[in-house]
Coordinates of C-alpha atoms in Angstrom, one line a residue:
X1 CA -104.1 -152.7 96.9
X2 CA -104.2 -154.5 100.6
X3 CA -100.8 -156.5 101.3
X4 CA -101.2 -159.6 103.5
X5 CA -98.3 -158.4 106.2
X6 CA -100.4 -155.1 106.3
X7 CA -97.5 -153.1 105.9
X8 CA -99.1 -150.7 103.2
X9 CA -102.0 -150.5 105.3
X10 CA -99.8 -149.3 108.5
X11 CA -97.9 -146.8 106.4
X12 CA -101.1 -145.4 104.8
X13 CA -102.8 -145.4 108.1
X14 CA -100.0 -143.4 109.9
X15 CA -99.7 -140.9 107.3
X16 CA -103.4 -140.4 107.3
X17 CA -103.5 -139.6 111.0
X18 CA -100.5 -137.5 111.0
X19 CA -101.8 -135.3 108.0
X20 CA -105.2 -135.0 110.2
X21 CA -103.4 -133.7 113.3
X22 CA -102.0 -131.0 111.4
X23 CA -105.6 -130.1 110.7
X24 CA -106.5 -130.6 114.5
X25 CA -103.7 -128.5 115.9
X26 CA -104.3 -125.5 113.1
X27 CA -108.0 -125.9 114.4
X28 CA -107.0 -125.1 117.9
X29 CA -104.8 -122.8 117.5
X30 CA -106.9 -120.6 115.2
X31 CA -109.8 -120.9 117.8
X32 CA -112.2 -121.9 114.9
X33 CA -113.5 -124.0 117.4
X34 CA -117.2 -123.6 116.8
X35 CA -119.7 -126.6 118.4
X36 CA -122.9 -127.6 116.7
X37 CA -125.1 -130.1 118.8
X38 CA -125.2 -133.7 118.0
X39 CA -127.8 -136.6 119.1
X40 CA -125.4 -138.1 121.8
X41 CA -124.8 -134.4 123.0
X42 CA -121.0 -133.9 122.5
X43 CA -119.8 -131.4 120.8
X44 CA -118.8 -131.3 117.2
X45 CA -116.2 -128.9 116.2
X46 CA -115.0 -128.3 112.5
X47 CA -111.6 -130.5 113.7
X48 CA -113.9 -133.1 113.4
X49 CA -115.0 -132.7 109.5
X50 CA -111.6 -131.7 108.7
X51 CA -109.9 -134.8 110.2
X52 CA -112.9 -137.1 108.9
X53 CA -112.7 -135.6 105.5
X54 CA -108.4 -136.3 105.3
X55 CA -108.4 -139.7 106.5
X56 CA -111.4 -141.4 104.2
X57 CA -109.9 -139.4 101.2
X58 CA -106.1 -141.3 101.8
X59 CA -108.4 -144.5 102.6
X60 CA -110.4 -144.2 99.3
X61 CA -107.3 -143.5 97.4
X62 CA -105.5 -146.5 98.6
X63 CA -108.0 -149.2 99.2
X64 CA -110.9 -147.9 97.4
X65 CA -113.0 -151.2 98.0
X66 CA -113.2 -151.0 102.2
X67 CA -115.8 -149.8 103.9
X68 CA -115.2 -147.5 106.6
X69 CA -117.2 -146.7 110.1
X70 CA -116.7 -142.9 111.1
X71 CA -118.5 -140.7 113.8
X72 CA -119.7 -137.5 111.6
X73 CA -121.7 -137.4 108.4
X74 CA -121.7 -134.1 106.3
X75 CA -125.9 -133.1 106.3
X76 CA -124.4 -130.3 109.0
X77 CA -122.3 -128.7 106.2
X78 CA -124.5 -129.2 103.7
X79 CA -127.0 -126.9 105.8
X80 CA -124.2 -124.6 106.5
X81 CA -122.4 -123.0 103.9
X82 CA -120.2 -120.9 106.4
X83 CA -119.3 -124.0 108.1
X84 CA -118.9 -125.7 104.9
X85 CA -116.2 -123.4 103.9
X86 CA -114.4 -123.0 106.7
X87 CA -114.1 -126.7 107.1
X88 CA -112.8 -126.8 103.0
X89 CA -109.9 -124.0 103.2
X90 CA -108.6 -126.2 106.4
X91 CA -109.3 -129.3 104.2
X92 CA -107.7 -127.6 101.2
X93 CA -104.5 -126.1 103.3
X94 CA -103.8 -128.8 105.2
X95 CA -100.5 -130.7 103.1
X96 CA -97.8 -132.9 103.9
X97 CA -94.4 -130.9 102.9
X98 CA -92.8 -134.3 101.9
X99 CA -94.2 -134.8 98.4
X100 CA -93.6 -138.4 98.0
X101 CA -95.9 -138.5 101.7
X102 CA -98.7 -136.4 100.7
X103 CA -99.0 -138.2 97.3
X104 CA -98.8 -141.7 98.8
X105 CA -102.6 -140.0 100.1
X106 CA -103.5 -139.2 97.0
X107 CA -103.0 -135.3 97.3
X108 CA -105.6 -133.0 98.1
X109 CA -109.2 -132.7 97.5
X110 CA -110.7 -131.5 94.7
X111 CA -113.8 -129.6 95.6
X112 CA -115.5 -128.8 98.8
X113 CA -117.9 -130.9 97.3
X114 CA -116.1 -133.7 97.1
X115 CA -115.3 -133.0 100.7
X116 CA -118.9 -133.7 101.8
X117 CA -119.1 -137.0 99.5
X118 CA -116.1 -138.2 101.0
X119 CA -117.0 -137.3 104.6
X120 CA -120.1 -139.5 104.2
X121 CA -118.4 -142.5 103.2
X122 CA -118.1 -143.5 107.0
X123 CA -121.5 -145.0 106.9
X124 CA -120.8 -148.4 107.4
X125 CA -122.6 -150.7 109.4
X126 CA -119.7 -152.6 110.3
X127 CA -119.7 -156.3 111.0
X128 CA -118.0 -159.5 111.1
X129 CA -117.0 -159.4 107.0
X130 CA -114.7 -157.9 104.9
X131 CA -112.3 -154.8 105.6
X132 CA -113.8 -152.1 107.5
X133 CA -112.1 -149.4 108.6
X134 CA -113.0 -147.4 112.0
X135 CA -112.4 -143.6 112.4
X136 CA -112.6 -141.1 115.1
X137 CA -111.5 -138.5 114.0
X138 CA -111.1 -136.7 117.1
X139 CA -111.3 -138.7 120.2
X140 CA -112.0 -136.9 123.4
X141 CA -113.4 -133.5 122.1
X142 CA -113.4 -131.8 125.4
X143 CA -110.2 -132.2 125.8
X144 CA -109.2 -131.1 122.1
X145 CA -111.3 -128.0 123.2
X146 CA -109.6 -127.0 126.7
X147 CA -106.1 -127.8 125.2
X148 CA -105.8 -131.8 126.9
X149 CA -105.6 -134.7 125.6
X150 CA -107.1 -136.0 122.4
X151 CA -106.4 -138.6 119.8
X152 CA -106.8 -138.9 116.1
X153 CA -107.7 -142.8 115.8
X154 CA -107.5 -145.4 113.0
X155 CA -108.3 -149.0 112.8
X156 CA -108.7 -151.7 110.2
X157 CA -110.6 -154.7 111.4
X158 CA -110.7 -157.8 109.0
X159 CA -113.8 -159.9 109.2
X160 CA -114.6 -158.3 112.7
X161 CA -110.8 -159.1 114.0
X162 CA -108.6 -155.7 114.9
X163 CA -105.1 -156.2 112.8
X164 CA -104.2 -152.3 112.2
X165 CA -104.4 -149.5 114.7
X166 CA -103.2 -146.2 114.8
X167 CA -103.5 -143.2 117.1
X168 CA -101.9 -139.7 117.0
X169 CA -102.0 -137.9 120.4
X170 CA -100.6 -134.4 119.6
X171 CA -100.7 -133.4 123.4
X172 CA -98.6 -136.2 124.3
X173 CA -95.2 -136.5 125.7
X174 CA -92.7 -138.3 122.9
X175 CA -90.4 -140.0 125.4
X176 CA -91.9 -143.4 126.4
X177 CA -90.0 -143.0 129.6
X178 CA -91.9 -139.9 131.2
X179 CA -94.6 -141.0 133.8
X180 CA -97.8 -140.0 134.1
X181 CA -99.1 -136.8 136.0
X182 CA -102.6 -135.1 136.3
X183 CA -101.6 -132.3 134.5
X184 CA -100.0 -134.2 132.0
X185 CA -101.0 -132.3 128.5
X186 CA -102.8 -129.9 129.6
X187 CA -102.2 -127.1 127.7
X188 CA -101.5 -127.4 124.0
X189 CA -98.4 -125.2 123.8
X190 CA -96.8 -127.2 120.3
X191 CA -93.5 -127.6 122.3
X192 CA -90.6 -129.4 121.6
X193 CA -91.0 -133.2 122.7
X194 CA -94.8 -133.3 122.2
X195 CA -96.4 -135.3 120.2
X196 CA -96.8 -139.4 119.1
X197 CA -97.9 -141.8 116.6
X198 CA -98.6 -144.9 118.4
X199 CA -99.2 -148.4 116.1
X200 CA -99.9 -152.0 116.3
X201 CA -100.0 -155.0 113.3
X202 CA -101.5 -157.9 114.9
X203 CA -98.3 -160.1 115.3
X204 CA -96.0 -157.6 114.8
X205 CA -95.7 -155.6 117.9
X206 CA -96.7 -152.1 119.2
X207 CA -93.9 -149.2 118.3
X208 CA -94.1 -145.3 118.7
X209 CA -92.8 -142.6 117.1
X210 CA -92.8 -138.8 117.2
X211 CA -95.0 -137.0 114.8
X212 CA -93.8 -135.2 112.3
X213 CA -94.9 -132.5 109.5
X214 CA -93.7 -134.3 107.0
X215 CA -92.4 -137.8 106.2
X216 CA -92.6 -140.3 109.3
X217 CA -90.5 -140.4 111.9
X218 CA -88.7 -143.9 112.6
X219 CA -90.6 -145.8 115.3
X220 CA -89.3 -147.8 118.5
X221 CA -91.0 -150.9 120.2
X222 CA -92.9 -150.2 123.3
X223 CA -93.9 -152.1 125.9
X224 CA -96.4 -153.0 128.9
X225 CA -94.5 -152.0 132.2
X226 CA -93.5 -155.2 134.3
X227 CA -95.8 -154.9 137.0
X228 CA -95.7 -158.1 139.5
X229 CA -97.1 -155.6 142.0
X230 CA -100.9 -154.7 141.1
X231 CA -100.5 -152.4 144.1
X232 CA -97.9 -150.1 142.7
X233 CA -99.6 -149.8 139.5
X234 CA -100.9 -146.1 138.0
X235 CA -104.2 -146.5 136.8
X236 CA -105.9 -143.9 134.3
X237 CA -109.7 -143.1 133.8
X238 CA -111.9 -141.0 131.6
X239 CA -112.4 -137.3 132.7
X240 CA -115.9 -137.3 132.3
X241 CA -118.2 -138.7 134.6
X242 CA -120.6 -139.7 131.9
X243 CA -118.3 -141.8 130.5
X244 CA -116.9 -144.1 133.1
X245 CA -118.0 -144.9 136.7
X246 CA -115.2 -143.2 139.0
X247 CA -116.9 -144.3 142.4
X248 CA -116.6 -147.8 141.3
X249 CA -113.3 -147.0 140.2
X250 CA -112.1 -145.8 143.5
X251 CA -113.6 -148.9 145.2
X252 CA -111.4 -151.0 142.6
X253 CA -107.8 -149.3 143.3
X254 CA -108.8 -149.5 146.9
X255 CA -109.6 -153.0 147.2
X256 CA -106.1 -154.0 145.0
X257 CA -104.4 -151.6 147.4
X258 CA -103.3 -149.2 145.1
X259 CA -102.5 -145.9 146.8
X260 CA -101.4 -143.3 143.9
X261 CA -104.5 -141.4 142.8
X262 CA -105.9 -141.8 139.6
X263 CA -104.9 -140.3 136.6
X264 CA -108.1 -138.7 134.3
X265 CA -106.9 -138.2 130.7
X266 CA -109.4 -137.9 127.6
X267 CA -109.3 -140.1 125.1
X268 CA -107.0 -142.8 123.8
X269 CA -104.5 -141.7 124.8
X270 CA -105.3 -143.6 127.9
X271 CA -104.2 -147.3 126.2
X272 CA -100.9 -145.7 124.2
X273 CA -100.1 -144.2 127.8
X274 CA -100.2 -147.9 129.3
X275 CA -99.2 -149.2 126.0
X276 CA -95.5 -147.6 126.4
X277 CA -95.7 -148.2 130.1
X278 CA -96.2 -144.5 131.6
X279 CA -99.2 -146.2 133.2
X280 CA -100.2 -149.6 134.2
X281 CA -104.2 -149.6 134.1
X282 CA -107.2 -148.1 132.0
X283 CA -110.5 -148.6 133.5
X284 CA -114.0 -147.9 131.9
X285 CA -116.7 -148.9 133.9
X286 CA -120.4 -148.5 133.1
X287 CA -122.2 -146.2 134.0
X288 CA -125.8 -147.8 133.3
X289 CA -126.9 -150.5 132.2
X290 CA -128.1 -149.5 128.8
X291 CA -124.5 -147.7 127.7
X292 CA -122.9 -149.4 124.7
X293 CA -119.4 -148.5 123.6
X294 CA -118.5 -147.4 119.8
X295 CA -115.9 -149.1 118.2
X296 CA -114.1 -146.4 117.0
X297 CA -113.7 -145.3 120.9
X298 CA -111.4 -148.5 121.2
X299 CA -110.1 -150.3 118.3
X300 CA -107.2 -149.1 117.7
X301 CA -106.2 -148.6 121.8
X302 CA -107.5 -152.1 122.1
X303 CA -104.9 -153.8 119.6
X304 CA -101.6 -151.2 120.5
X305 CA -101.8 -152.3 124.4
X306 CA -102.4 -156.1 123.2
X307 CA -99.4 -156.2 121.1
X308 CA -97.4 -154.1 123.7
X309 CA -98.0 -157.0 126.0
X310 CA -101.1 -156.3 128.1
X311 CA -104.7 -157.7 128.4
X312 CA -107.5 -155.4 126.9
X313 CA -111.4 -157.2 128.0
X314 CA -114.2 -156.3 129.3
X315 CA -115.7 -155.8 132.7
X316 CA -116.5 -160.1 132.8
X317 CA -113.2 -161.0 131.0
X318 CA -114.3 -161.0 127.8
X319 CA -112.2 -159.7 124.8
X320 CA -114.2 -156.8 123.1
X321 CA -115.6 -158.5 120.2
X322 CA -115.6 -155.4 117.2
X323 CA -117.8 -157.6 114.6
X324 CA -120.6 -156.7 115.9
X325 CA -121.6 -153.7 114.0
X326 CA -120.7 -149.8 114.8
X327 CA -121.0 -150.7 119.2
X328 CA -119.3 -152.9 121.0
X329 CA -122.5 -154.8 121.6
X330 CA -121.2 -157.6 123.7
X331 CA -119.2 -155.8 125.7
X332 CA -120.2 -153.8 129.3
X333 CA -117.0 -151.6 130.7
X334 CA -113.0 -152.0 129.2
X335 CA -110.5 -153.1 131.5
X336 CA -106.9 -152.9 130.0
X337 CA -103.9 -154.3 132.4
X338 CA -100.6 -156.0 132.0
X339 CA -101.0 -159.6 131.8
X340 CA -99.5 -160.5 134.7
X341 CA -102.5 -158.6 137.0
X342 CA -104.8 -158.5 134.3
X343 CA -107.1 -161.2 136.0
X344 CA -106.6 -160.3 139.8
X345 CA -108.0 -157.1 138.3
X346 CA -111.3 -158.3 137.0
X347 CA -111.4 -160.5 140.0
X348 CA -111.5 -157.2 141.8
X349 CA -113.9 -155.7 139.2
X350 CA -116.0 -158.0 139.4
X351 CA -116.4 -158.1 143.3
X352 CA -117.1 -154.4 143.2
X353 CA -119.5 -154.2 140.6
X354 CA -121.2 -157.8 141.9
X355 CA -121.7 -156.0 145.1
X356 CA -124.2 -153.6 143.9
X357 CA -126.0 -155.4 142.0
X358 CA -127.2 -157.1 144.7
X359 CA -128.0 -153.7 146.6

């Protein structure tokens, strides 16, 4: 049953992503991390499935009419019966201790069967109608494989509009007061003091929280840090080349005279990082001219740095328009800043990518 404060929705959505991170980490930590090749050529490891599989199941309990977008469809396991099974016992084994938690998701699976049926519900087209929920889940792959930073992520968009969003980043400080460093995550060690839930209800206000095994955790609000200088700001960009044009974003901090050097973190972690204020800008550039985003890469990052105060567009300005299918369609590059510099940054932006176009 949907409520019309989206208050279910949130609770279900945070559960769902904290009982997939539990499958992530047991992933990692077991180094079951085998790869299979995919169309867009990243890998695939059986985190993926597992985490997929988790979150649609709690969905489809709870609001069995919604469609859902997700990355991975299960023809892979159903080719490979060793894959298949050991992507079920982490399926299977993977509980929330806190009864009244795990059965607000419906409680396990029944069948590694089942498993596959459910993983293929993703297949939504998306699109400007209805409730459609958008999954990855696991965000930044790479860096769930070398022990970075990675993010489970949820998001319900309501006739194309972004009004739930969830992400879990296990590798991730839980103070909202520790700044950002190069390093920051890189080894997945399950310490004390790592890992958050970040979320955002349209209207309502970002909060974080740290995750938990069991029941949630209570949450605080977060916020966008006060930057009237855009100079002194800490701006974060994707590892990989391939994703994001770092010459251009050199060119950017240059010309807006920031002087600290960037920050390269997989994943969305990037928006709850500026979200809480540990860093001031995420930049995505394009990288050619025919790259399209997914919306499951930004959806929920998009919505927790909006309601923590900042400015999430694109490259021209533009809010990212989600209802327009599975890609952002309308979109080139992602450009999220707090309000107050969010526009002398685009100026900037658009300067440096004006200039070679006309090259």
């Amino acid at each position: 049953m949907a409520t019309s404060n989206y208050s279910k929705e949130l609770d279900i959505a945070l559960l769902a992503v904290q009982r997939a991170t539990l499958l992530t980490k047991s992933v990692f930590h077991s180094h079951a991390k085998g790869t299979l090749n995919k169309s867009d050529a990243s890998p695939v490891t059986i985190g993926d499935f597992g985490a997929q599989a988790l979150i649609i199941s709690a969905l489809q309990h709870n609001f069995p009419e919604d469609e859902i977008v997700a990355e991975e469809e299960a023809k892979d396991l159903r080719e490979n019966t060793q894959l298949r099974d050991t992507v079920w016992k982490l399926v299977k084994d993977t509980v929330l201790p806190h009864e009244q938690s795990q059965s607000a998701l419906g409680g396990p699976l029944p069948s590694a069967d089942r498993m596959l049926d459910i993983i293929d519900k993703g297949d939504s087209k998306g699109g400007a109608k209805g409730r459609i929920w958008a999954i990855d889940p696991i965000d930044g792959t790479k860096g769930f494989l070398r022990g970075g930073q990675y993010a489970v992520c949820l998001a319900l968009m309501v006739d194309g509009d972004v009004k739930v969003g969830v992400l879990g980043c296990p590798n991730l400080p839980v103070s909202d007061s520790e700044p950002l460093s190069e390093n920051i995550g890189a080894d997945a060690t399950d310490e004390e003091g790592k890992g958050v839930l970040f979320s955002a209800v349209q209207g309502q206000g970002a909060h974080s929280r740290p995750m938990s095994t069991g029941k949630l955790a209570e949450g605080q609000s977060i916020h966008m840090s006060p930057l009237s200088n855009v100079s002194d700001a800490t701006f974060c960009e994707s590892v990989e080349a391939a994703h994001s044009s770092q010459g251009d974003a050199a060119n950017i901090a240059k010309k807006l005279g920031i002087t600290k050097p960037s920050v390269r973190m997989d994943s969305q972690a990037k928006y709850g990082s500026i979200a809480r204020g540990a860093g001031d800008l995420y930049l995505r550039l394009p990288v050619r001219a025919d790259y399209v985003e997914k919306i499951w890469d930004h959806a929920a990052g998009d919505l927790i740095v909006r309601e923590a105060g900042g400015e999430v567009t694109d490259a021209e300005g533009n809010r990212l328009d989600f209802s327009h299918g599975r890609t952002l369609l309308k979109n080139k590059g992602v450009i999220a800043a707090p309000k107050s510099v969010h526009g002398k940054v685009i100026e900037v932006v658009k300067e440096v990518l004006g200039s070679k176009s006309k090259v």
